[in-house]
Short mmCIF file of C-alpha atoms in Angstrom, two decimals:
data_model
loop_
_atom_site.label_atom_id
_atom_site.label_comp_id
_atom_site.label_asym_id
_atom_site.label_seq_id
_atom_site.Cartn_x
_atom_site.Cartn_y
_atom_site.Cartn_z
CA MET A 213 -58.13 58.52 38.95
CA ALA A 214 -58.98 56.74 35.62
CA GLY A 215 -62.43 55.66 35.23
CA GLN A 216 -65.96 56.98 34.38
CA ALA A 217 -64.89 60.63 34.44
CA ASP A 218 -61.68 59.83 32.66
CA LEU A 219 -63.30 58.33 30.62
CA GLY A 220 -65.99 60.78 29.61
CA ASP A 221 -62.69 63.14 29.69
CA PHE A 222 -61.10 61.23 27.12
CA LEU A 223 -63.80 60.38 24.58
CA ARG A 224 -64.09 64.84 24.77
CA LYS A 225 -61.01 65.17 24.12
CA CYS A 226 -61.24 62.65 21.42
CA ARG A 227 -64.33 63.97 19.28
CA ALA A 228 -62.71 68.25 20.11
CA ASP A 229 -59.44 66.23 18.31
CA MET A 230 -61.56 65.25 15.41
CA THR A 231 -62.50 67.47 12.85
CA PRO A 232 -66.08 67.27 10.17
CA GLU A 233 -63.34 66.95 7.38
CA ALA A 234 -60.87 64.01 8.98
CA ALA A 235 -64.43 62.16 9.76
CA GLY A 236 -65.90 61.76 6.60
CA ILE A 237 -68.94 64.34 7.32
CA ALA A 238 -69.15 67.40 4.83
CA SER A 239 -69.24 71.03 6.45
CA TYR A 240 -69.93 74.29 5.02
CA PRO A 241 -68.71 77.32 5.67
CA GLY A 242 -71.05 79.87 8.47
CA GLU A 243 -72.76 76.24 9.38
CA PRO A 244 -75.24 77.25 11.62
CA GLY A 245 -74.64 75.49 14.88
CA ARG A 246 -70.91 74.79 14.69
CA ARG A 247 -69.22 76.91 17.03
CA VAL A 248 -66.10 74.17 17.49
CA ARG A 249 -63.68 72.61 14.88
CA GLY A 250 -64.75 69.10 16.83
CA LEU A 251 -67.30 66.65 16.20
CA ARG A 252 -70.56 66.78 17.51
CA ARG A 253 -72.69 64.22 19.79
CA GLU A 254 -74.79 63.17 17.46
CA GLU A 255 -72.74 62.82 14.63
CA VAL A 256 -69.82 60.81 16.61
CA ALA A 257 -72.89 58.45 17.63
CA GLN A 258 -74.41 57.92 13.99
CA LEU A 259 -70.26 57.28 13.63
CA ALA A 260 -70.26 54.94 15.51
CA GLY A 261 -73.91 53.08 15.46
CA VAL A 262 -75.23 53.97 19.07
CA SER A 263 -77.61 56.07 20.21
CA VAL A 264 -77.30 59.82 20.99
CA ASP A 265 -78.89 59.18 24.32
CA TYR A 266 -75.84 56.10 24.85
CA TYR A 267 -72.88 58.42 23.32
CA THR A 268 -74.31 61.18 25.84
CA ARG A 269 -73.88 59.11 28.94
CA LEU A 270 -70.31 57.89 28.15
CA GLU A 271 -69.07 61.48 27.73
CA GLN A 272 -71.03 62.52 31.32
CA GLY A 273 -69.85 59.17 33.34
CA ARG A 274 -72.78 57.79 33.34
CA HIS A 275 -72.92 54.14 31.80
CA ALA A 276 -70.32 52.13 32.46
CA SER A 277 -68.55 49.22 30.69
CA PRO A 278 -69.22 49.77 27.06
CA SER A 279 -68.65 47.24 25.16
CA ALA A 280 -65.62 45.73 22.94
CA ALA A 281 -68.26 46.39 20.06
CA VAL A 282 -68.56 49.81 21.22
CA LEU A 283 -65.06 51.11 21.86
CA ASP A 284 -64.38 49.37 18.05
CA ALA A 285 -66.43 51.34 16.69
CA LEU A 286 -65.31 54.83 18.51
CA SER A 287 -61.58 54.34 18.12
CA ARG A 288 -62.67 53.84 14.03
CA VAL A 289 -64.86 56.69 14.27
CA PHE A 290 -61.74 58.89 16.16
CA GLN A 291 -58.87 57.25 14.40
CA LEU A 292 -57.11 56.52 17.08
CA GLU A 293 -53.67 55.22 17.62
CA PRO A 294 -53.74 51.41 18.51
CA ALA A 295 -52.13 53.28 22.11
CA ALA A 296 -55.19 55.49 22.16
CA ARG A 297 -57.26 52.22 21.14
CA ALA A 298 -54.96 50.14 24.61
CA HIS A 299 -55.89 53.22 26.82
CA LEU A 300 -59.77 53.61 25.67
CA ALA A 301 -60.31 50.09 26.25
CA ASP A 302 -58.05 50.44 29.66
CA LEU A 303 -60.11 53.38 30.98
CA ALA A 304 -63.22 51.55 30.13
CA ARG A 305 -63.18 48.90 32.13
CA PRO A 306 -65.11 48.46 35.34
CA ALA A 307 -64.21 50.85 38.31
CA ARG A 308 -61.85 50.23 41.20
CA HIS A 309 -63.36 51.15 44.79
CA ARG A 310 -60.01 51.08 46.38
CA ALA A 311 -56.11 52.15 46.36
CA THR A 312 -54.12 48.77 45.05
CA GLN A 313 -50.45 48.73 46.28
CA LEU A 314 -48.47 46.56 43.27
CA PRO A 315 -46.09 44.02 44.08
CA VAL A 316 -42.96 45.04 44.39
CA GLN A 317 -40.78 45.62 41.16
CA ARG A 318 -37.01 44.07 40.98
CA VAL A 319 -34.28 44.48 39.00
CA ARG A 320 -32.56 40.77 37.98
CA PRO A 321 -29.21 40.17 38.56
CA ALA A 322 -28.45 39.08 34.83
CA MET A 323 -30.25 42.38 33.40
CA GLN A 324 -27.93 44.85 35.63
CA GLN A 325 -25.19 43.07 34.70
CA LEU A 326 -25.92 43.57 30.84
CA ILE A 327 -26.77 47.22 31.21
CA ALA A 328 -22.95 47.34 32.93
CA SER A 329 -21.67 45.41 30.19
CA MET A 330 -22.70 48.73 28.19
CA VAL A 331 -19.62 51.14 28.42
CA ASP A 332 -20.38 52.79 25.42
CA HIS A 333 -24.44 53.22 25.56
CA PRO A 334 -26.10 54.88 28.04
CA ALA A 335 -28.73 52.46 29.46
CA PHE A 336 -31.48 52.21 32.18
CA ILE A 337 -34.57 50.39 33.09
CA VAL A 338 -37.98 52.06 33.97
CA GLY A 339 -40.37 50.56 36.61
CA ARG A 340 -44.07 51.47 37.05
CA ARG A 341 -45.15 54.95 37.18
CA THR A 342 -41.47 56.04 35.42
CA ASP A 343 -39.34 55.00 38.68
CA VAL A 344 -35.97 54.95 37.72
CA LEU A 345 -34.90 51.04 39.12
CA ALA A 346 -31.04 50.91 37.47
CA ALA A 347 -28.87 52.97 35.37
CA ASN A 348 -25.60 52.36 34.02
CA PRO A 349 -22.83 55.08 34.81
CA LEU A 350 -22.74 56.48 31.30
CA ALA A 351 -26.84 56.81 31.24
CA ARG A 352 -26.00 58.76 35.19
CA ALA A 353 -23.40 61.07 33.66
CA LEU A 354 -25.31 61.73 30.48
CA LEU A 355 -29.08 62.22 32.82
CA THR A 356 -29.06 62.16 36.43
CA ASP A 357 -26.78 60.29 39.25
CA TRP A 358 -30.24 58.38 40.58
CA PRO A 359 -28.58 56.75 43.60
CA ASN A 360 -27.88 60.08 44.54
CA LEU A 361 -31.26 62.06 44.72
CA PRO A 362 -33.55 61.02 47.31
CA VAL A 363 -35.66 58.34 47.19
CA ARG A 364 -38.84 60.36 45.87
CA GLN A 365 -37.45 61.74 43.69
CA ARG A 366 -35.53 58.65 41.78
CA ASN A 367 -38.40 58.89 39.35
CA TYR A 368 -37.87 60.29 35.27
CA THR A 369 -41.50 61.89 34.96
CA ARG A 370 -40.47 64.20 38.05
CA TRP A 371 -37.07 64.33 37.11
CA VAL A 372 -37.71 66.05 33.57
CA PHE A 373 -40.34 68.75 35.20
CA LEU A 374 -39.04 69.28 38.82
CA ASP A 375 -35.29 69.46 37.69
CA PRO A 376 -33.89 72.56 36.64
CA ALA A 377 -31.10 70.57 34.93
CA ALA A 378 -33.55 67.99 32.35
CA ARG A 379 -34.48 71.27 31.06
CA GLU A 380 -31.00 72.40 30.05
CA ALA A 381 -30.64 68.65 29.31
CA PHE A 382 -33.44 68.55 26.08
CA VAL A 383 -32.66 70.74 22.78
CA ASN A 384 -36.56 69.72 22.59
CA TRP A 385 -37.48 69.66 26.33
CA SER A 386 -41.20 70.81 25.92
CA THR A 387 -41.87 67.35 23.40
CA VAL A 388 -39.46 65.50 25.34
CA ALA A 389 -41.93 66.72 28.56
CA ALA A 390 -44.88 65.74 26.68
CA GLU A 391 -44.56 62.55 25.62
CA VAL A 392 -43.34 61.44 28.96
CA VAL A 393 -46.94 62.99 30.35
CA GLY A 394 -48.61 60.82 27.75
CA THR A 395 -46.16 57.65 28.98
CA LEU A 396 -47.67 58.28 32.51
CA ARG A 397 -51.47 58.84 30.85
CA LEU A 398 -51.10 54.95 29.36
CA TYR A 399 -49.94 53.99 33.22
CA ALA A 400 -52.93 55.41 34.76
CA GLY A 401 -55.32 53.60 32.65
CA ARG A 402 -53.79 50.39 33.30
CA PHE A 403 -53.34 51.21 37.46
CA PRO A 404 -56.01 53.51 38.31
CA ASP A 405 -56.40 52.48 41.76
CA ASP A 406 -51.73 52.61 42.25
CA THR A 407 -51.98 54.83 44.99
CA GLN A 408 -48.20 56.21 44.61
CA LEU A 409 -49.28 57.23 41.60
CA ASN A 410 -51.88 59.30 43.01
CA GLU A 411 -48.76 61.18 45.09
CA LEU A 412 -47.70 61.88 42.10
CA VAL A 413 -49.84 63.31 39.77
CA GLY A 414 -51.15 65.23 42.58
CA GLU A 415 -47.08 66.61 42.57
CA LEU A 416 -46.24 67.24 39.43
CA THR A 417 -49.99 69.15 38.97
CA ILE A 418 -49.56 71.36 41.86
CA LYS A 419 -46.01 72.57 41.05
CA SER A 420 -45.38 72.32 37.58
CA PRO A 421 -47.91 74.14 34.54
CA GLU A 422 -46.67 72.96 31.92
CA PHE A 423 -47.49 69.28 32.98
CA ARG A 424 -50.98 70.29 34.78
CA SER A 425 -52.10 71.87 31.32
CA TRP A 426 -50.85 68.75 28.88
CA TRP A 427 -52.60 65.83 31.44
CA ASN A 428 -56.21 67.31 31.55
CA GLY A 429 -55.55 67.06 27.77
CA HIS A 430 -55.56 63.39 27.88
CA ARG A 431 -52.91 62.26 25.52
CA VAL A 432 -51.46 59.05 24.97
CA HIS A 433 -47.69 58.90 24.21
CA GLU A 434 -45.75 55.14 23.63
CA ARG A 435 -42.33 54.69 24.28
CA THR A 436 -40.50 52.45 21.19
CA HIS A 437 -38.01 54.42 19.93
CA GLY A 438 -36.98 57.60 18.52
CA THR A 439 -34.71 60.45 18.62
CA LYS A 440 -33.56 63.00 21.10
CA HIS A 441 -31.28 65.94 20.73
CA MET A 442 -29.28 66.35 24.07
CA ARG A 443 -26.77 68.62 25.05
CA HIS A 444 -24.05 67.79 27.64
CA PRO A 445 -22.25 70.47 30.41
CA ALA A 446 -18.94 69.05 30.28
CA VAL A 447 -18.97 67.57 26.12
CA GLY A 448 -21.67 69.48 24.03
CA PRO A 449 -24.67 68.86 22.42
CA ILE A 450 -25.46 64.91 21.49
CA THR A 451 -28.23 63.26 19.54
CA VAL A 452 -28.70 59.96 20.70
CA ARG A 453 -31.51 57.30 19.05
CA TYR A 454 -33.44 54.97 21.93
CA GLU A 455 -34.62 52.03 21.68
CA ALA A 456 -37.23 50.99 24.55
CA LEU A 457 -37.25 46.86 25.16
CA ALA A 458 -40.43 44.87 27.90
CA LEU A 459 -38.23 42.99 29.71
CA PRO A 460 -39.07 39.57 29.70
CA GLY A 461 -40.83 38.36 33.24
CA ASP A 462 -41.99 41.96 34.34
CA GLU A 463 -43.82 43.58 31.13
CA GLU A 464 -44.19 46.93 33.50
CA GLN A 465 -39.64 46.96 32.88
CA THR A 466 -38.68 49.10 30.57
CA LEU A 467 -34.75 48.39 29.10
CA PHE A 468 -34.19 51.94 27.29
CA ILE A 469 -30.02 51.99 25.68
CA TYR A 470 -29.61 55.15 23.37
CA SER A 471 -27.05 55.19 21.00
CA THR A 472 -25.18 57.43 18.24
CA ASP A 473 -24.33 57.40 14.64
CA PRO A 474 -20.94 56.49 14.36
CA GLY A 475 -18.62 58.81 13.09
CA SER A 476 -20.45 61.98 14.43
CA PRO A 477 -20.02 64.34 16.45
CA SER A 478 -22.25 63.51 18.30
CA HIS A 479 -20.48 59.51 18.83
CA ASP A 480 -17.30 61.92 19.72
CA ASN A 481 -18.59 63.64 22.22
CA MET A 482 -20.54 60.18 24.25
CA ARG A 483 -17.47 59.13 23.85
CA LEU A 484 -15.46 61.59 25.43
CA LEU A 485 -18.60 61.29 28.20
CA ALA A 486 -17.71 56.93 28.62
CA LEU A 487 -13.61 58.05 28.79
CA SER A 488 -14.78 61.23 31.58
CA ILE A 489 -16.28 57.64 33.79
CA GLU A 490 -13.13 55.70 33.00
CA GLN A 491 -10.39 58.67 33.98
CA GLY A 492 -12.31 59.33 37.53
CA PRO A 493 -11.71 57.80 40.52
CA ALA A 494 -10.80 54.37 40.82
CA ARG A 495 -13.65 52.39 42.04
CA PRO A 496 -14.46 48.14 42.39
CA THR A 497 -15.40 46.99 39.27
CA ARG A 498 -19.35 45.52 40.13
CA ALA A 499 -23.06 45.66 38.43
CA PRO A 500 -24.25 49.29 37.67
CA ASP A 501 -24.94 51.45 40.79
CA VAL A 502 -28.83 50.59 40.91
CA VAL A 503 -31.18 52.81 42.09
CA ARG A 504 -32.07 51.31 45.68
CA ARG A 505 -35.81 51.57 46.82
CA ALA A 506 -36.81 54.05 44.03
CA SER A 507 -40.18 54.02 45.81
CA PRO A 508 -41.49 51.85 47.70
CA ASP A 509 -42.60 49.94 45.19
CA ALA A 510 -38.87 49.77 42.65
CA VAL A 511 -36.70 47.84 44.37
CA THR A 512 -32.97 46.49 42.66
CA ASP A 513 -30.69 43.87 44.82
CA PRO A 514 -27.29 45.63 44.83
CA ALA A 515 -24.94 43.74 42.78
#
């Protein structure tokens, strides 16, 4: 999916989003020939210090592997944030021509035990292409019961777009969903030959008009921390803060921890949700229920 075509698409989107004013180019009302708000190719080329022909070939996918200096110049012209800069560099890497079967991801037992101990905080681990690899009981109660989903549906992005319950779970669903697409775009730039990613994107493109529109927009988003406004059918509204922590030993695994402000109604509602789990049917003590074979590339060992 990624490659010269995606590089050209990304550059065109960046050019369309950058106004002459933001780029420091004087423009005048009714200026002849300016029919769009974005920059012209010749303006980008001049600001980046390359020829118009060279930049045109980049956008048209007729030039492979631009130098680091050119990428830095384009990032400066388009005022890209760090995540978008990294994505541009990924797209500019030499093309690969065969599908890749990536190594299996496993959640370490110590990490399983760690998230199991977080009885007051929803916690879950996401791997490649946003496959959910493990989740503690509170995360399953707040979001969805991942282990009970069919194997191919144990994916966070797929859940957000194709499960009607996800639309009800997030007050600002469109913001959350658009950011998830941006995260998947980052992953696609790093692993363009991932066959399972191609299948996921294909399915979502067909089944979700919103996904198709945001995917074609080529925006990227790196999850680090933030706030989500949620509503739970059993306990009511919950505003959570999340932290996304890359796990040592596997940079493609991310631990998400949700928290609420002490003394807030959200904190009380989260505690009610946790109590409802504690008061549920008796069950043996164990590490968190792990998503077993969330995909052929996402495997965890049951505790």
